[in-house]
Amino acid sequence: MDIRKLTAEDFESSIALSQYAFQYVLSEERKERQRYRFASQDIWGVYEEGELGAKLHIIPFQTYIHGRAFEMGGIAGVATWPEYRRKGWVAGLLKHALEEMNRNKQSISFLHPFSFAFYRKYGWETYIEYKKYKVPVAHLPAKKATPGNIRRGDPGLDILKEVYSSYAERYNGTLVRDDSWWENSVLTDGTSQKAVYLDEAGQAQGYLLYEVKERKFAIDEIIYLNEEARQAIWTFIANHDSMIEEVTLQAPASDTLAFQLDNPRIQQEIVPYFMARIVSVEQFISQYPFASQDSPVQINLQVEDAYAPWNEGVWQLNVAMNGTASIWKTSETVLEEQTLKVNIQALTAMLMGYRRPAEMAQMGRIHGPAEVITALEHTIPERETYLLDFF
């Protein structure tokens, strides 16, 4: 299999494959924007007789996990011309991508799957779902007075960044957004309206990116740092009641909007979204902030990972009282009754915070002694997963 890294000269062939596979046509303006972003991504392709047959992109990101920024490789743009399918080329590209991300110290990877089952075969696992709402205007939260005020219009990127960062750090799996991502992926077409809530002291405590069109209030992002900001933003939305018939938005899976409504019978949908995969068990766990303990904890993990052989084997995990972890692969004979058996998908789901060890054991996704599972349960902090972005 001839796998090569694409260069600027391959831009047109790469875009042609993307447009065909994902069934869209770029305007010249958007094409030039893609050309700019092309240079910042690692794009790998499979070639046959000098022609590009399949490709994938590795986008360098950082993601928040328990308040820390982890290097993350975002897999995107996976595509194959139909005449080259069923040759195992995508499998080869994914294996190559794992090797590249491991070499680049990107210890975790995210992707948006066309098929969850397909990417599970290669070690990715669901790590987030979100709640999608459709709220008729008659069901909107009651309007409430707040001491601050809503400022509509462009508040400036610095204010949006500050509020977003404070919010995003509260979740696992949100992106650390740099200016380029804000300008080219969040605030792209200029059609979204902006509103920010300033508290009584003039500090931004929330913002709204939205569009009002055809009597619908479509929310792209709704972010609030406290209850006061939540009430103020929803009052601002409700003040459009003469202009709109419904509001649409997405929120974290645990969101309690319906509970707080006088009439909670609104349309809600839980949507499975992105998948994650630990690229390097050693790199990821070494920087992972475990929960503080009353005494040090030692856990043996027998990890199964067919596509990243550097993760295979028995690892000794040591968690200090302050939550700092050290991990190494052990060559010693480890007793089975002292070892937790786990594949890379289950390990990812647990450490991302999407699923707890106790429930994974109940589902038969991990196997080991009850006391080892309990120890792991106590060492992994609880934090919800969420992602506002798409790539």
Short mmCIF file of C-alpha atoms in Angstrom, two decimals:
data_model
loop_
_atom_site.label_atom_id
_atom_site.label_comp_id
_atom_site.label_asym_id
_atom_site.label_seq_id
_atom_site.Cartn_x
_atom_site.Cartn_y
_atom_site.Cartn_z
CA MET A 1 0.00 0.00 0.00
CA ASP A 2 1.52 3.30 -1.13
CA ILE A 3 0.72 5.82 1.65
CA ARG A 4 2.09 9.33 1.19
CA LYS A 5 1.68 12.69 2.87
CA LEU A 6 -0.18 15.16 0.66
CA THR A 7 1.48 18.44 -0.27
CA ALA A 8 0.15 21.75 -1.59
CA GLU A 9 0.29 20.28 -5.10
CA ASP A 10 -2.30 17.67 -4.06
CA PHE A 11 -4.89 20.22 -2.92
CA GLU A 12 -7.12 20.00 -6.01
CA SER A 13 -7.21 16.19 -6.05
CA SER A 14 -7.95 16.15 -2.31
CA ILE A 15 -10.80 18.64 -2.62
CA ALA A 16 -12.23 16.78 -5.61
CA LEU A 17 -12.37 13.55 -3.57
CA SER A 18 -13.97 15.31 -0.58
CA GLN A 19 -16.63 16.99 -2.72
CA TYR A 20 -17.50 13.69 -4.40
CA ALA A 21 -17.53 11.60 -1.20
CA PHE A 22 -19.42 14.09 0.97
CA GLN A 23 -21.64 15.42 -1.83
CA TYR A 24 -21.06 19.14 -1.69
CA VAL A 25 -19.68 21.85 -3.94
CA LEU A 26 -17.43 24.59 -2.59
CA SER A 27 -17.69 28.19 -3.72
CA GLU A 28 -14.42 29.78 -4.78
CA GLU A 29 -14.35 31.74 -1.51
CA ARG A 30 -14.78 28.64 0.63
CA LYS A 31 -12.33 26.76 -1.54
CA GLU A 32 -9.66 29.35 -0.81
CA ARG A 33 -10.47 29.10 2.90
CA GLN A 34 -9.98 25.34 2.66
CA ARG A 35 -6.70 25.87 0.85
CA TYR A 36 -5.49 27.96 3.80
CA ARG A 37 -6.51 25.26 6.31
CA PHE A 38 -5.04 22.51 4.12
CA ALA A 39 -1.53 23.62 5.05
CA SER A 40 -2.15 23.26 8.80
CA GLN A 41 -3.31 19.64 8.61
CA ASP A 42 -1.46 16.35 8.16
CA ILE A 43 -3.23 14.72 5.21
CA TRP A 44 -2.31 11.19 4.20
CA GLY A 45 -3.40 9.44 1.03
CA VAL A 46 -3.23 6.06 -0.63
CA TYR A 47 -2.01 6.21 -4.21
CA GLU A 48 -2.36 3.76 -7.05
CA GLU A 49 -0.43 4.38 -10.25
CA GLY A 50 0.17 7.94 -9.11
CA GLU A 51 -3.51 8.71 -8.52
CA LEU A 52 -5.03 9.58 -5.12
CA GLY A 53 -7.50 6.83 -4.20
CA ALA A 54 -8.23 7.45 -0.49
CA LYS A 55 -7.28 9.95 2.19
CA LEU A 56 -7.71 11.14 5.75
CA HIS A 57 -6.84 14.32 7.63
CA ILE A 58 -5.21 14.59 11.06
CA ILE A 59 -6.05 18.00 12.52
CA PRO A 60 -3.93 19.11 15.49
CA PHE A 61 -6.13 20.14 18.42
CA GLN A 62 -6.05 20.38 22.16
CA THR A 63 -8.93 19.14 24.27
CA TYR A 64 -9.91 19.76 27.88
CA ILE A 65 -9.90 16.71 30.17
CA HIS A 66 -10.53 17.44 33.84
CA GLY A 67 -9.44 21.02 33.24
CA ARG A 68 -6.14 20.12 31.56
CA ALA A 69 -5.26 20.59 27.90
CA PHE A 70 -4.34 17.33 26.15
CA GLU A 71 -2.84 17.12 22.66
CA MET A 72 -5.48 15.58 20.40
CA GLY A 73 -5.48 14.37 16.82
CA GLY A 74 -8.79 15.04 15.08
CA ILE A 75 -9.49 12.53 12.30
CA ALA A 76 -11.56 14.04 9.49
CA GLY A 77 -12.11 13.92 5.75
CA VAL A 78 -11.83 10.11 5.51
CA ALA A 79 -12.82 9.36 1.93
CA THR A 80 -12.25 6.81 -0.87
CA TRP A 81 -13.18 6.92 -4.54
CA PRO A 82 -15.83 4.20 -5.10
CA GLU A 83 -13.68 2.24 -7.55
CA TYR A 84 -11.03 1.80 -4.83
CA ARG A 85 -13.30 0.69 -2.01
CA ARG A 86 -13.20 -2.73 -0.27
CA LYS A 87 -9.41 -2.87 -0.55
CA GLY A 88 -8.62 -2.21 3.10
CA TRP A 89 -7.16 1.21 2.33
CA VAL A 90 -9.04 3.06 5.07
CA ALA A 91 -7.90 0.47 7.61
CA GLY A 92 -4.33 1.06 6.45
CA LEU A 93 -4.74 4.83 6.71
CA LEU A 94 -6.20 4.61 10.22
CA LYS A 95 -3.33 2.41 11.39
CA HIS A 96 -0.86 4.84 9.82
CA ALA A 97 -2.66 7.77 11.47
CA LEU A 98 -2.34 6.12 14.88
CA GLU A 99 1.39 5.71 14.33
CA GLU A 100 1.70 9.38 13.30
CA MET A 101 -0.33 10.65 16.26
CA ASN A 102 1.69 8.51 18.64
CA ARG A 103 4.90 9.89 17.18
CA ASN A 104 3.55 13.45 17.53
CA LYS A 105 2.56 12.91 21.20
CA GLN A 106 -1.17 13.28 20.44
CA SER A 107 -2.29 10.90 23.17
CA ILE A 108 -6.02 11.04 22.33
CA SER A 109 -7.94 11.17 19.06
CA PHE A 110 -11.51 12.23 18.18
CA LEU A 111 -13.61 11.70 15.06
CA HIS A 112 -17.19 12.09 13.84
CA PRO A 113 -18.21 8.67 12.49
CA PHE A 114 -20.33 7.82 9.49
CA SER A 115 -20.76 4.48 11.30
CA PHE A 116 -20.04 3.86 14.98
CA ALA A 117 -19.63 0.12 14.39
CA PHE A 118 -17.03 0.72 11.67
CA TYR A 119 -14.72 2.85 13.80
CA ARG A 120 -15.15 0.66 16.89
CA LYS A 121 -13.26 -2.02 14.95
CA TYR A 122 -10.22 0.28 14.99
CA GLY A 123 -10.39 1.26 18.65
CA TRP A 124 -12.57 4.39 18.71
CA GLU A 125 -15.55 4.51 21.06
CA THR A 126 -18.50 6.83 21.67
CA TYR A 127 -17.51 9.52 24.15
CA ILE A 128 -20.29 12.07 23.90
CA GLU A 129 -23.97 12.49 23.27
CA TYR A 130 -25.89 15.71 23.42
CA LYS A 131 -29.48 16.76 23.96
CA LYS A 132 -31.29 18.37 21.04
CA TYR A 133 -34.33 20.56 21.79
CA LYS A 134 -37.19 22.02 19.83
CA VAL A 135 -39.13 24.41 22.08
CA PRO A 136 -42.43 26.02 21.00
CA VAL A 137 -42.55 29.70 21.91
CA ALA A 138 -45.48 29.10 24.29
CA HIS A 139 -43.27 26.76 26.35
CA LEU A 140 -40.28 29.07 26.79
CA PRO A 141 -38.98 29.73 30.32
CA ALA A 142 -40.68 32.54 32.22
CA LYS A 143 -39.04 35.94 31.84
CA LYS A 144 -37.05 37.06 34.87
CA ALA A 145 -35.35 40.32 35.76
CA THR A 146 -31.60 40.13 36.40
CA PRO A 147 -29.21 42.80 37.73
CA GLY A 148 -26.99 42.81 34.65
CA ASN A 149 -27.85 43.42 31.01
CA ILE A 150 -27.74 41.78 27.60
CA ARG A 151 -25.56 43.49 25.00
CA ARG A 152 -26.49 42.51 21.46
CA GLY A 153 -23.95 42.86 18.67
CA ASP A 154 -20.32 41.86 18.38
CA PRO A 155 -18.72 41.88 21.85
CA GLY A 156 -15.26 41.16 20.47
CA LEU A 157 -13.44 37.85 20.20
CA ASP A 158 -11.58 38.25 23.51
CA ILE A 159 -14.84 38.31 25.49
CA LEU A 160 -16.25 35.27 23.69
CA LYS A 161 -12.99 33.38 24.21
CA GLU A 162 -12.91 34.15 27.93
CA VAL A 163 -16.46 32.97 28.54
CA TYR A 164 -16.05 29.91 26.34
CA SER A 165 -12.82 28.81 28.03
CA SER A 166 -14.35 29.08 31.50
CA TYR A 167 -17.29 26.99 30.31
CA ALA A 168 -15.35 24.43 28.26
CA GLU A 169 -12.99 23.59 31.13
CA ARG A 170 -15.98 22.24 33.04
CA TYR A 171 -16.37 19.35 30.59
CA ASN A 172 -14.25 16.55 29.19
CA GLY A 173 -13.74 16.53 25.43
CA THR A 174 -14.38 20.17 24.56
CA LEU A 175 -11.92 21.86 22.23
CA VAL A 176 -9.31 24.37 23.30
CA ARG A 177 -10.13 26.95 20.62
CA ASP A 178 -7.36 29.12 19.20
CA ASP A 179 -8.03 32.33 17.25
CA SER A 180 -7.80 30.55 13.92
CA TRP A 181 -10.48 28.04 14.92
CA TRP A 182 -12.76 30.81 16.17
CA GLU A 183 -12.36 32.80 12.97
CA ASN A 184 -12.51 29.93 10.47
CA SER A 185 -14.85 27.42 12.11
CA VAL A 186 -17.02 29.14 14.74
CA LEU A 187 -17.59 32.67 13.42
CA THR A 188 -17.30 31.79 9.75
CA ASP A 189 -20.07 33.17 7.59
CA GLY A 190 -21.08 36.24 9.60
CA THR A 191 -24.78 35.28 9.58
CA SER A 192 -25.02 34.45 13.30
CA GLN A 193 -26.19 37.15 15.65
CA LYS A 194 -24.28 37.60 18.91
CA ALA A 195 -25.41 38.60 22.38
CA VAL A 196 -23.45 38.62 25.63
CA TYR A 197 -24.68 38.87 29.21
CA LEU A 198 -22.78 41.28 31.48
CA ASP A 199 -23.36 41.04 35.21
CA GLU A 200 -23.81 44.03 37.52
CA ALA A 201 -20.02 44.47 37.70
CA GLY A 202 -19.75 44.49 33.89
CA GLN A 203 -18.20 41.01 33.67
CA ALA A 204 -19.29 38.72 30.82
CA GLN A 205 -21.03 35.64 32.25
CA GLY A 206 -22.57 34.14 29.13
CA TYR A 207 -23.16 34.53 25.43
CA LEU A 208 -25.45 33.47 22.64
CA LEU A 209 -24.73 32.81 18.95
CA TYR A 210 -28.00 32.55 17.05
CA GLU A 211 -30.02 33.27 13.94
CA VAL A 212 -33.62 34.43 13.61
CA LYS A 213 -35.10 33.36 10.31
CA GLU A 214 -38.51 32.21 9.03
CA ARG A 215 -39.98 32.59 12.54
CA LYS A 216 -37.40 30.23 14.05
CA PHE A 217 -34.81 31.12 16.66
CA ALA A 218 -31.91 28.77 15.87
CA ILE A 219 -29.22 28.74 18.57
CA ASP A 220 -25.71 27.83 17.44
CA GLU A 221 -24.17 28.20 20.91
CA ILE A 222 -25.71 29.04 24.27
CA ILE A 223 -23.20 29.35 27.09
CA TYR A 224 -23.75 30.61 30.62
CA LEU A 225 -21.45 30.42 33.62
CA ASN A 226 -24.09 30.73 36.34
CA GLU A 227 -27.83 30.73 36.97
CA GLU A 228 -28.14 34.49 36.67
CA ALA A 229 -26.69 34.40 33.16
CA ARG A 230 -28.94 31.47 32.22
CA GLN A 231 -32.06 33.37 33.28
CA ALA A 232 -30.97 36.54 31.49
CA ILE A 233 -30.19 34.77 28.22
CA TRP A 234 -33.47 32.84 28.21
CA THR A 235 -35.36 36.05 28.98
CA PHE A 236 -33.64 37.67 25.98
CA ILE A 237 -34.73 34.72 23.83
CA ALA A 238 -38.29 34.91 25.16
CA ASN A 239 -38.43 38.61 24.27
CA HIS A 240 -38.52 37.49 20.62
CA ASP A 241 -41.90 35.85 21.22
CA SER A 242 -43.73 38.08 18.74
CA MET A 243 -41.19 37.21 16.01
CA ILE A 244 -40.80 33.45 16.38
CA GLU A 245 -42.71 30.19 16.73
CA GLU A 246 -40.00 27.91 18.07
CA VAL A 247 -36.44 27.74 19.41
CA THR A 248 -33.94 25.03 18.49
CA LEU A 249 -30.70 24.30 20.31
CA GLN A 250 -28.37 21.61 21.59
CA ALA A 251 -27.07 21.22 25.15
CA PRO A 252 -25.14 18.75 27.31
CA ALA A 253 -26.94 15.43 27.80
CA SER A 254 -27.58 16.25 31.48
CA ASP A 255 -29.23 19.60 30.71
CA THR A 256 -32.34 20.32 32.82
CA LEU A 257 -34.21 22.79 30.60
CA ALA A 258 -37.40 20.71 30.41
CA PHE A 259 -37.54 20.28 34.19
CA GLN A 260 -37.43 24.05 34.64
CA LEU A 261 -40.36 24.73 32.27
CA ASP A 262 -43.95 25.14 33.40
CA ASN A 263 -44.88 22.70 30.64
CA PRO A 264 -41.98 20.26 30.09
CA ARG A 265 -43.64 18.49 27.16
CA ILE A 266 -41.20 19.66 24.53
CA GLN A 267 -39.36 17.73 21.86
CA GLN A 268 -36.09 16.28 23.17
CA GLU A 269 -33.66 13.95 21.42
CA ILE A 270 -30.44 12.37 22.69
CA VAL A 271 -27.94 12.35 19.81
CA PRO A 272 -24.76 10.18 19.86
CA TYR A 273 -22.09 12.47 18.47
CA PHE A 274 -18.29 12.01 18.45
CA MET A 275 -15.99 9.07 19.18
CA ALA A 276 -12.66 9.10 21.03
CA ARG A 277 -9.66 6.80 21.19
CA ILE A 278 -6.63 6.70 23.44
CA VAL A 279 -3.65 6.71 21.09
CA SER A 280 -1.01 6.05 23.73
CA VAL A 281 -1.96 4.50 27.07
CA GLU A 282 1.37 5.54 28.57
CA GLN A 283 1.25 9.18 27.40
CA PHE A 284 -2.42 9.66 28.20
CA ILE A 285 -2.45 8.17 31.68
CA SER A 286 0.84 9.82 32.67
CA GLN A 287 -0.78 13.26 32.34
CA TYR A 288 -4.27 12.25 33.49
CA PRO A 289 -5.37 13.91 36.78
CA PHE A 290 -6.88 11.12 38.85
CA ALA A 291 -8.91 11.79 41.99
CA SER A 292 -7.06 12.34 45.25
CA GLN A 293 -6.82 9.22 47.41
CA ASP A 294 -6.51 8.47 51.12
CA SER A 295 -3.66 6.13 50.26
CA PRO A 296 -1.74 5.19 47.06
CA VAL A 297 -3.54 2.88 44.64
CA GLN A 298 -2.02 0.20 42.40
CA ILE A 299 -4.02 -1.33 39.57
CA ASN A 300 -2.90 -3.84 36.92
CA LEU A 301 -4.49 -3.23 33.51
CA GLN A 302 -4.32 -5.85 30.77
CA VAL A 303 -5.00 -3.77 27.66
CA GLU A 304 -6.12 -5.16 24.31
CA ASP A 305 -5.45 -2.96 21.27
CA ALA A 306 -5.04 -4.69 17.91
CA TYR A 307 -4.30 -1.52 15.90
CA ALA A 308 -1.85 0.15 18.30
CA PRO A 309 0.42 -2.67 19.47
CA TRP A 310 2.42 -0.33 21.71
CA ASN A 311 -0.65 -0.29 23.99
CA GLU A 312 -0.98 -4.10 24.20
CA GLY A 313 0.11 -5.84 27.36
CA VAL A 314 -0.14 -5.59 31.13
CA TRP A 315 0.37 -2.13 32.62
CA GLN A 316 0.98 -1.30 36.25
CA LEU A 317 -0.88 1.88 37.15
CA ASN A 318 0.11 3.68 40.32
CA VAL A 319 -1.97 6.61 41.57
CA ALA A 320 -0.45 8.74 44.31
CA MET A 321 -2.51 10.32 47.07
CA ASN A 322 -2.58 13.63 45.18
CA GLY A 323 -3.95 11.94 42.03
CA THR A 324 -0.68 11.97 40.07
CA ALA A 325 -0.25 8.81 38.04
CA SER A 326 2.69 6.76 36.86
CA ILE A 327 2.33 3.79 34.55
CA TRP A 328 4.65 1.27 32.98
CA LYS A 329 4.39 -1.99 31.12
CA THR A 330 5.36 -4.88 33.33
CA SER A 331 7.15 -8.02 32.18
CA GLU A 332 6.52 -9.76 35.46
CA THR A 333 3.94 -12.50 35.74
CA VAL A 334 0.78 -10.89 37.07
CA LEU A 335 -1.87 -12.98 38.74
CA GLU A 336 -5.15 -12.99 36.81
CA GLU A 337 -7.15 -12.41 39.98
CA GLN A 338 -5.29 -9.11 40.48
CA THR A 339 -5.71 -7.81 36.93
CA LEU A 340 -8.41 -5.85 35.15
CA LYS A 341 -8.90 -6.89 31.52
CA VAL A 342 -9.98 -4.05 29.25
CA ASN A 343 -9.88 -3.20 25.56
CA ILE A 344 -8.87 0.24 24.34
CA GLN A 345 -12.47 1.24 23.59
CA ALA A 346 -13.67 0.57 27.14
CA LEU A 347 -10.61 2.21 28.68
CA THR A 348 -11.23 5.32 26.59
CA ALA A 349 -14.92 5.52 27.52
CA MET A 350 -14.09 5.29 31.22
CA LEU A 351 -11.20 7.74 31.33
CA MET A 352 -13.07 10.28 29.21
CA GLY A 353 -15.83 10.15 31.84
CA TYR A 354 -18.51 8.92 29.45
CA ARG A 355 -19.02 5.62 31.32
CA ARG A 356 -18.13 4.52 34.85
CA PRO A 357 -16.12 1.35 35.63
CA ALA A 358 -18.96 -0.17 37.68
CA GLU A 359 -21.46 0.06 34.82
CA MET A 360 -18.87 -1.15 32.29
CA ALA A 361 -18.32 -4.22 34.46
CA GLN A 362 -22.07 -4.77 34.69
CA MET A 363 -22.28 -4.67 30.87
CA GLY A 364 -19.43 -7.16 30.57
CA ARG A 365 -17.17 -4.59 28.88
CA ILE A 366 -14.39 -5.00 31.48
CA HIS A 367 -13.44 -8.05 33.53
CA GLY A 368 -11.62 -8.36 36.80
CA PRO A 369 -11.93 -8.68 40.57
CA ALA A 370 -14.60 -6.54 42.22
CA GLU A 371 -12.03 -4.81 44.45
CA VAL A 372 -9.95 -3.77 41.42
CA ILE A 373 -13.02 -2.39 39.64
CA THR A 374 -13.97 -0.51 42.82
CA ALA A 375 -10.45 0.92 43.09
CA LEU A 376 -10.63 2.18 39.50
CA GLU A 377 -14.10 3.61 40.16
CA HIS A 378 -12.71 5.67 43.03
CA THR A 379 -9.68 6.94 41.12
CA ILE A 380 -11.50 8.30 38.04
CA PRO A 381 -13.06 11.72 38.73
CA GLU A 382 -16.63 12.32 37.56
CA ARG A 383 -17.04 14.90 34.82
CA GLU A 384 -19.52 15.12 31.94
CA THR A 385 -18.40 14.98 28.33
CA TYR A 386 -19.48 17.60 25.81
CA LEU A 387 -18.42 19.08 22.49
CA LEU A 388 -19.83 22.18 20.81
CA ASP A 389 -17.71 21.92 17.66
CA PHE A 390 -17.63 19.79 14.51
CA PHE A 391 -14.77 18.80 12.26
#
